[in-house]
Short mmCIF file of C-alpha atoms in Angstrom, two decimals:
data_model
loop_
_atom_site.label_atom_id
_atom_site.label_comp_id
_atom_site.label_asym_id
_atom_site.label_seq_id
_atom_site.Cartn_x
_atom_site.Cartn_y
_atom_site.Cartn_z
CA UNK A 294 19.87 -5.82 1.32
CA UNK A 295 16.71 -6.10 -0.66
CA UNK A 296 14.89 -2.67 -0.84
CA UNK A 297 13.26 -0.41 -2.68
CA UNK A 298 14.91 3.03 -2.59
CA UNK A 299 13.19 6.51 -3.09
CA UNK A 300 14.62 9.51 -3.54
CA UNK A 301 14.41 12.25 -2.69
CA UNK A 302 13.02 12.23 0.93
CA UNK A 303 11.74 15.78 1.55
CA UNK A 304 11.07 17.76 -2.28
CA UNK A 305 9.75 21.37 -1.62
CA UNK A 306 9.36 23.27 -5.18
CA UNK A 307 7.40 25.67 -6.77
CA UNK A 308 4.21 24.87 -8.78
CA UNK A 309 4.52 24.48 -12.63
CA UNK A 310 8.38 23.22 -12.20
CA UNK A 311 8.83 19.77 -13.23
CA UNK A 312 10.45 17.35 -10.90
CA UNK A 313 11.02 13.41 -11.00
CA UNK A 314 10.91 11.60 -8.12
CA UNK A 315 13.27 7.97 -8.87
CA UNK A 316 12.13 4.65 -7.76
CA UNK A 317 14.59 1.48 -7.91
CA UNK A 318 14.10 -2.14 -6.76
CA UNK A 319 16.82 -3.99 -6.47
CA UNK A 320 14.23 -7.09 -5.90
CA UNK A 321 14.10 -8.06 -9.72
CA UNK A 322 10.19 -7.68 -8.89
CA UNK A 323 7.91 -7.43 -11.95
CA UNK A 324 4.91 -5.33 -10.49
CA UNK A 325 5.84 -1.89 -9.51
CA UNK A 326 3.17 1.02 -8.07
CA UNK A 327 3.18 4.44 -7.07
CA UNK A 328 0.75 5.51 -4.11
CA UNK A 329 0.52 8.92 -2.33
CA UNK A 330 -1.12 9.63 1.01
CA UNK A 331 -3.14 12.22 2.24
CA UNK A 332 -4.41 12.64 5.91
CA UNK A 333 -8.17 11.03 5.75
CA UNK A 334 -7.61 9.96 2.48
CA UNK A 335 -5.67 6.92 3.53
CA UNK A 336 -3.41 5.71 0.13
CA UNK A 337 -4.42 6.36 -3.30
CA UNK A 338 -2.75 4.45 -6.43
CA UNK A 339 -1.56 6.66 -9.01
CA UNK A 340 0.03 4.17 -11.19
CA UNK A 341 0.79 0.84 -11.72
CA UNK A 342 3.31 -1.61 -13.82
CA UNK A 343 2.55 -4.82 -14.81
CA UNK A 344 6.69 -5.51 -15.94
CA UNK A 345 9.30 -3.47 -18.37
CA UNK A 346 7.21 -1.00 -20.58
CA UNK A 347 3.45 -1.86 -19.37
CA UNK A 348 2.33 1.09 -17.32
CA UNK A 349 -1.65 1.81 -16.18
CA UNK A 350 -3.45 3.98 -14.33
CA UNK A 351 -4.64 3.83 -11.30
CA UNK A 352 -7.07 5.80 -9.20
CA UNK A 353 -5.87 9.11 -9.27
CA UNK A 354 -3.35 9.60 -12.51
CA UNK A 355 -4.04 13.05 -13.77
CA UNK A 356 -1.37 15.27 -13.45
CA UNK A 357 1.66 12.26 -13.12
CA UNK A 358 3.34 10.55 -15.78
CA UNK A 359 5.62 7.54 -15.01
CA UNK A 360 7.69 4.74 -17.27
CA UNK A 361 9.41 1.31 -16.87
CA UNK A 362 11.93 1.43 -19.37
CA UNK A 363 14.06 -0.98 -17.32
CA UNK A 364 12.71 -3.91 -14.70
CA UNK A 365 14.42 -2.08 -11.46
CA UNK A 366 13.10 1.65 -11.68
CA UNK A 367 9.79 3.43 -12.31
CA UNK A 368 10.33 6.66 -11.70
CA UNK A 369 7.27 9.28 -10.83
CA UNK A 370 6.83 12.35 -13.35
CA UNK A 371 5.51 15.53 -12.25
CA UNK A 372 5.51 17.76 -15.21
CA UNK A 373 3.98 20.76 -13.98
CA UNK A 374 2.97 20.49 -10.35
CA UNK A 375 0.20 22.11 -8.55
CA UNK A 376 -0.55 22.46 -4.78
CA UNK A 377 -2.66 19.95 -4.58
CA UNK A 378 -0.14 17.57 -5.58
CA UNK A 379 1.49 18.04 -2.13
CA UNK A 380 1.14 15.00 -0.69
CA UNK A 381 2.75 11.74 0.73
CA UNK A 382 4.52 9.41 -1.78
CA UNK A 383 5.45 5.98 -1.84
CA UNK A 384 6.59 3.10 -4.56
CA UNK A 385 6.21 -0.27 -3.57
CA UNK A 386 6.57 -3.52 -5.57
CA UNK A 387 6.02 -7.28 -5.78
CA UNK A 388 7.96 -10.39 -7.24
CA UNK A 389 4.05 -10.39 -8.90
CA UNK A 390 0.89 -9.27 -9.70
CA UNK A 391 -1.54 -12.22 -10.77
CA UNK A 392 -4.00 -12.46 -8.21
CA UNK A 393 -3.19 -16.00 -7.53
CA UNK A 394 -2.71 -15.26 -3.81
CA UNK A 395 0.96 -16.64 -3.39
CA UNK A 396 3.70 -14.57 -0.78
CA UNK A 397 5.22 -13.26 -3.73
CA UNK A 398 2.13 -10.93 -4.17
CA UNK A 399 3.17 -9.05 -0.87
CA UNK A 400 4.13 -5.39 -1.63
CA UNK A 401 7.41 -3.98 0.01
CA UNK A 402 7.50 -0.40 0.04
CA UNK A 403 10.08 2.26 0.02
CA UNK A 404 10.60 5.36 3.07
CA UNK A 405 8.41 7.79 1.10
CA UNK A 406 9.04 11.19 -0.27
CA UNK A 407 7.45 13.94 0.95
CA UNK A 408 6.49 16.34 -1.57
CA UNK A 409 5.44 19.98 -0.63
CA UNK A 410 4.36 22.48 -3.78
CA UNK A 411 4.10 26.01 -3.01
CA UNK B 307 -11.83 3.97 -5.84
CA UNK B 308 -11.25 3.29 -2.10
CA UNK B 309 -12.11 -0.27 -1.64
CA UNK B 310 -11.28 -1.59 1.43
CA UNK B 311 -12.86 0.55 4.87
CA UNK B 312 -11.62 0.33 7.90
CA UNK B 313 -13.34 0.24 11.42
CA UNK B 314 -12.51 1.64 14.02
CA UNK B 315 -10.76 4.90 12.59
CA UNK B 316 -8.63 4.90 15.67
CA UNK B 317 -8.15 2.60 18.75
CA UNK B 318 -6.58 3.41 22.20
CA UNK B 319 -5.86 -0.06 24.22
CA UNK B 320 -3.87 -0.77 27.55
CA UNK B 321 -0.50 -2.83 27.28
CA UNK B 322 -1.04 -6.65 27.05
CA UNK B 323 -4.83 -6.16 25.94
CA UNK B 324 -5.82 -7.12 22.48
CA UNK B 325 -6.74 -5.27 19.21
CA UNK B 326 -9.26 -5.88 16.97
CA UNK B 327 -9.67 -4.10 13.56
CA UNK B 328 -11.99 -4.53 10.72
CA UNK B 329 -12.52 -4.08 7.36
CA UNK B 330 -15.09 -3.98 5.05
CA UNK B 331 -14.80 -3.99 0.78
CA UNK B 332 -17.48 -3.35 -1.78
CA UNK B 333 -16.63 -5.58 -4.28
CA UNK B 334 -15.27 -9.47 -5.27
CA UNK B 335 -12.12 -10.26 -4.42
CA UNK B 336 -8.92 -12.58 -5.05
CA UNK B 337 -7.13 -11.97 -1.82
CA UNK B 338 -6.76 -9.81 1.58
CA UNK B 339 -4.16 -8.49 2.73
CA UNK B 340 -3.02 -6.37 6.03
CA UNK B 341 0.26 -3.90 6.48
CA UNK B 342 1.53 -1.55 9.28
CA UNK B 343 2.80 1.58 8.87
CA UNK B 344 4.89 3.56 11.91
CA UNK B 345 4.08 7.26 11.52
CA UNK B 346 5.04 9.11 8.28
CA UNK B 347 7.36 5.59 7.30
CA UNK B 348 6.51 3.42 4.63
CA UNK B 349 4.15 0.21 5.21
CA UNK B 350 5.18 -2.96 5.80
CA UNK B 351 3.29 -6.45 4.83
CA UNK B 352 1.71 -8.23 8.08
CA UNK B 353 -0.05 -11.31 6.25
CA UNK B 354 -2.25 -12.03 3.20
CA UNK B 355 -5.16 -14.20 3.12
CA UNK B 356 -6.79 -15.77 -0.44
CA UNK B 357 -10.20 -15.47 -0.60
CA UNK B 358 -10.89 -19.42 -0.07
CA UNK B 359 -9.08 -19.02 3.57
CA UNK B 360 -11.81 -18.46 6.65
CA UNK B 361 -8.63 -17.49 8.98
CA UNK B 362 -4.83 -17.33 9.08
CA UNK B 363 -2.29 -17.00 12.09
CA UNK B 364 1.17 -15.41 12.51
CA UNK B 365 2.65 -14.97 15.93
CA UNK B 366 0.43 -12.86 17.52
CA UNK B 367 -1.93 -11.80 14.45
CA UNK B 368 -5.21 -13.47 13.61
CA UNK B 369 -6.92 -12.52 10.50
CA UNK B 370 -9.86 -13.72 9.15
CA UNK B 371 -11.86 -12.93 6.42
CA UNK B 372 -15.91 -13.53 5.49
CA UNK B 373 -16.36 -13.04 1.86
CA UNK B 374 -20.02 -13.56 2.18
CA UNK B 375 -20.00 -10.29 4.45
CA UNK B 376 -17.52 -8.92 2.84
CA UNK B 377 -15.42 -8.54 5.75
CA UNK B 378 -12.18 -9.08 7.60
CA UNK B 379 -10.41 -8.41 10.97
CA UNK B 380 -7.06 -8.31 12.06
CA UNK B 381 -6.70 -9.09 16.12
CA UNK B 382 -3.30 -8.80 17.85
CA UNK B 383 -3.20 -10.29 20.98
CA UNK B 384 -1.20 -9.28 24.11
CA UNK B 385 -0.36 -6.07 22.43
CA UNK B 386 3.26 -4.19 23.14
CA UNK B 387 3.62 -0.23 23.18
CA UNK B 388 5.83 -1.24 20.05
CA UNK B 389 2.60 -2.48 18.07
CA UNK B 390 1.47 2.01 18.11
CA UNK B 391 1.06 2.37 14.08
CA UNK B 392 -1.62 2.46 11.93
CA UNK B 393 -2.96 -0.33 10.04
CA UNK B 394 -3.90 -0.77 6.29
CA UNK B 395 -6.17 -3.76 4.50
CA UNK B 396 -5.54 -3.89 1.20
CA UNK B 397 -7.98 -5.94 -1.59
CA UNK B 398 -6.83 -6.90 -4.86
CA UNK B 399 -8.13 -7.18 -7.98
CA UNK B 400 -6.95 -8.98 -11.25
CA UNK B 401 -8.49 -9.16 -14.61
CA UNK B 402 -6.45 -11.95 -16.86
CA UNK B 403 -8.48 -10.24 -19.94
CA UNK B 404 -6.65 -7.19 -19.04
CA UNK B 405 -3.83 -8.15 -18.04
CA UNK B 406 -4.22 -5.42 -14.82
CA UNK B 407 -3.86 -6.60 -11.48
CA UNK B 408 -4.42 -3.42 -8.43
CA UNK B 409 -4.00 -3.38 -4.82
CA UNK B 410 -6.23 -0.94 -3.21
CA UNK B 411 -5.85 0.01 0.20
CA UNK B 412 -8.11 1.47 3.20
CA UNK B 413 -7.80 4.74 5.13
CA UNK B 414 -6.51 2.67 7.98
CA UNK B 415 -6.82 2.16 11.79
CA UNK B 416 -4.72 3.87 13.81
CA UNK B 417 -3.75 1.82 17.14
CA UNK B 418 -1.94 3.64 20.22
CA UNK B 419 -0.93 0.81 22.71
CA UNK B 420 -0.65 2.67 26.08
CA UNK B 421 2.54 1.25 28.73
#
């Protein structure tokens, strides 16, 4: 089944430890993103990848590292989390990202983690 | 930067009635697109329009899209209890000289369809 799988679901820690959360598409999609979501906020990109080892950031990177060292996962680095980092996350991705307004441009997104920093 | 904004924040309709949402963006843009997301779950793509389309069908959604205003709606018609979620427009934007391409959603509506 084509997905992209998160994990983990529910991630309470305590701030200043560092914790990964794992993204994997099993898709072979090129364009990868990581967006979290806060109540009146709506969703906020915090990163983006173009394909395998092109990484940028998006609206709200401080504090989060990621890579793409293979095509299938992008994993989400929190190296020393603060409270306001608790939030809503979710990776998505797309066969694409060229603007050229095809299907393959449509984002499928994974269940979310939720991410709680005391 | 939140890009797309959209209008009405929430929306409370009667079964079989229809829903209209819009959204508004600040800037250019290559193509629109809408997604649903059932509470707390992760969204899910409705339809994309380019930003040479005027309007676009699928099933029961109509979107169409006024670049001049800078403007689109989504309208489901004969709504279901099922359609309750909230809904996202998302606006893209792609620079070839940078290679960067971003999808930037909206707070979102959120649509309770009463039985």
């Amino acid at each position: 089944e084509a997905q992209v799988t998160q994990n983990p679901r529910y991630l309470i820690t305590v701030t200043g430890k560092k914790l990964t959360v794992t993204c994997s598409q099993n898709m072979n999609h090129e364009y990868m993103s990581w967006y979290r979501q806060d109540p009146g906020l709506g969703l906020r990109q915090i990163y983006y990848s173009m394909n395998v080892e092109v990484t940028d950031k998006g609206d709200v990177p401080e504090g989060y590292k990621v890579s793409r060292k293979e095509k299938r996962n992008f994993p989400l680095i929190l190296e020393s989390p603060s409270p306001n980092q608790t939030s809503l996350y979710f990776c998505a991705s797309s066969l694409s990202g060229q603007g050229t307004g095809e299907t393959n441009e449509k984002l499928f997104f994974g269940s979310g983690t939720q991410l709680s920093v005391l | 930067s939140q890009q797309g904004e959209e209008d009405p924040q929430a929306l409370s309709i009667q079964e079989g009635e229809n829903a209209t949402m819009n959204c508004s963006y600040k800037t250019s843009i290559n193509n629109l697109q809408w997604y649903r997301q059932n509470s707390g779950r992760g969204l899910v793509h409705l339809i994309l329009i380019r930003s040479n389309e005027r309007e676009k069908h699928s099933g029961r959604l109509r979107v169409t899209l006024d670049t001049s205003k800078k403007s689109s709606s989504l309208l489901i018609t004969a709504s279901r209890a099922a359609d309750t979620a909230s809904y996202f427009c998302a606006t893209d934007t792609f620079s070839s000289g940078a290679g960067s391409y971003q999808l930037t959603f909206g707070k979102g509506t959120k649509l309770s369809v009463i039985p």
